[in-house]
Amino acid sequence: MVKTKERGQFQMGVDSTPTFFIKGKKYRGALKPEQVLGVLDSML
């Protein structure tokens, strides 16, 4: 578990929770459902 945390922190730049990755782009903080849908819709 510690190695997974360290990998996220150092290799992927995760410094807050929640942090989401969608198609390689990082999104920080609590996203509202409509925000997530907007991100996903823009990728279609």
Coordinates of N, CA and C in Angstrom, one line a residue:
M1 N 0.8 -1.2 0.0 CA 0.0 0.0 0.0 C 0.9 1.3 0.0
V2 N 1.9 1.2 0.8 CA 2.8 2.4 0.8 C 3.5 2.7 -0.5
K3 N 3.9 1.6 -1.2 CA 4.5 1.8 -2.5 C 3.5 2.3 -3.5
T4 N 2.3 1.9 -3.5 CA 1.2 2.5 -4.3 C 1.0 4.0 -4.1
K5 N 1.0 4.3 -2.8 CA 0.8 5.7 -2.4 C 2.0 6.6 -2.9
E6 N 3.2 6.0 -2.7 CA 4.4 6.8 -3.2 C 4.4 6.9 -4.7
R7 N 4.0 5.9 -5.4 CA 4.0 6.0 -6.9 C 3.0 7.0 -7.3
G8 N 1.9 7.1 -6.7 CA 0.9 8.1 -7.1 C 1.4 9.5 -6.7
Q9 N 2.0 9.6 -5.6 CA 2.5 10.9 -5.2 C 3.6 11.4 -6.0
F10 N 4.6 10.6 -6.3 CA 5.8 11.0 -6.9 C 5.8 10.9 -8.4
Q11 N 5.3 9.8 -8.9 CA 5.3 9.6 -10.4 C 4.2 10.2 -11.1
M12 N 3.0 10.3 -10.4 CA 1.8 10.8 -11.1 C 1.4 12.2 -10.6
G13 N 2.1 12.7 -9.6 CA 1.8 14.1 -9.1 C 0.5 14.2 -8.3
V14 N 0.1 13.1 -7.7 CA -1.1 13.2 -6.9 C -0.8 13.8 -5.5
D15 N -1.4 14.9 -5.2 CA -1.1 15.6 -4.0 C -2.3 16.0 -3.2
S16 N -3.5 15.5 -3.7 CA -4.7 15.7 -3.0 C -5.7 14.6 -3.3
T17 N -6.7 14.5 -2.4 CA -7.8 13.5 -2.7 C -9.1 14.3 -2.7
P18 N -10.0 13.9 -3.6 CA -9.8 12.9 -4.6 C -9.0 13.5 -5.8
T19 N -8.4 12.7 -6.5 CA -7.7 13.0 -7.8 C -8.1 12.0 -8.8
F20 N -8.6 12.4 -9.9 CA -9.0 11.5 -11.0 C -8.1 11.7 -12.2
F21 N -7.9 10.6 -13.0 CA -7.2 10.7 -14.2 C -8.2 10.2 -15.3
I22 N -8.5 11.0 -16.3 CA -9.4 10.6 -17.4 C -8.6 10.8 -18.7
K23 N -8.3 9.7 -19.3 CA -7.4 9.7 -20.6 C -6.1 10.5 -20.3
G24 N -5.5 10.3 -19.2 CA -4.2 10.8 -18.9 C -4.2 12.3 -18.3
K25 N -5.4 12.9 -18.3 CA -5.5 14.3 -17.7 C -5.9 14.2 -16.3
K26 N -5.2 15.0 -15.5 CA -5.5 14.9 -14.0 C -6.6 16.0 -13.6
Y27 N -7.5 15.5 -12.8 CA -8.6 16.4 -12.3 C -8.5 16.3 -10.8
R28 N -8.3 17.4 -10.1 CA -8.2 17.4 -8.6 C -9.5 17.9 -8.0
G29 N -9.8 17.3 -6.8 CA -10.9 17.8 -6.1 C -12.2 17.0 -6.4
A30 N -13.2 17.3 -5.6 CA -14.5 16.6 -5.8 C -15.2 17.2 -7.0
L31 N -15.4 16.4 -8.0 CA -16.1 16.9 -9.2 C -17.6 16.5 -9.1
K32 N -18.4 17.5 -9.5 CA -19.8 17.2 -9.5 C -20.1 16.3 -10.7
P33 N -21.2 15.5 -10.6 CA -21.5 14.5 -11.6 C -21.6 15.2 -13.0
E34 N -22.2 16.4 -13.1 CA -22.3 17.1 -14.3 C -20.9 17.6 -14.9
Q35 N -20.0 17.8 -14.0 CA -18.6 18.1 -14.5 C -18.0 16.9 -15.1
V36 N -18.1 15.7 -14.5 CA -17.6 14.5 -15.0 C -18.2 14.2 -16.4
L37 N -19.6 14.4 -16.4 CA -20.3 14.1 -17.7 C -19.8 15.1 -18.8
G38 N -19.5 16.3 -18.4 CA -19.0 17.3 -19.4 C -17.6 16.9 -19.9
V39 N -16.8 16.4 -19.0 CA -15.5 15.9 -19.5 C -15.6 14.8 -20.4
L40 N -16.4 13.8 -20.0 CA -16.6 12.6 -20.8 C -17.3 12.9 -22.2
D41 N -18.3 13.8 -22.1 CA -18.9 14.1 -23.4 C -18.0 14.8 -24.4
S42 N -17.1 15.6 -23.8 CA -16.1 16.3 -24.7 C -15.1 15.4 -25.4
M43 N -15.0 14.2 -24.9 CA -14.1 13.2 -25.4 C -14.7 12.3 -26.4
L44 N -16.0 12.4 -26.6 CA -16.7 11.6 -27.6 C -16.7 12.1 -29.0

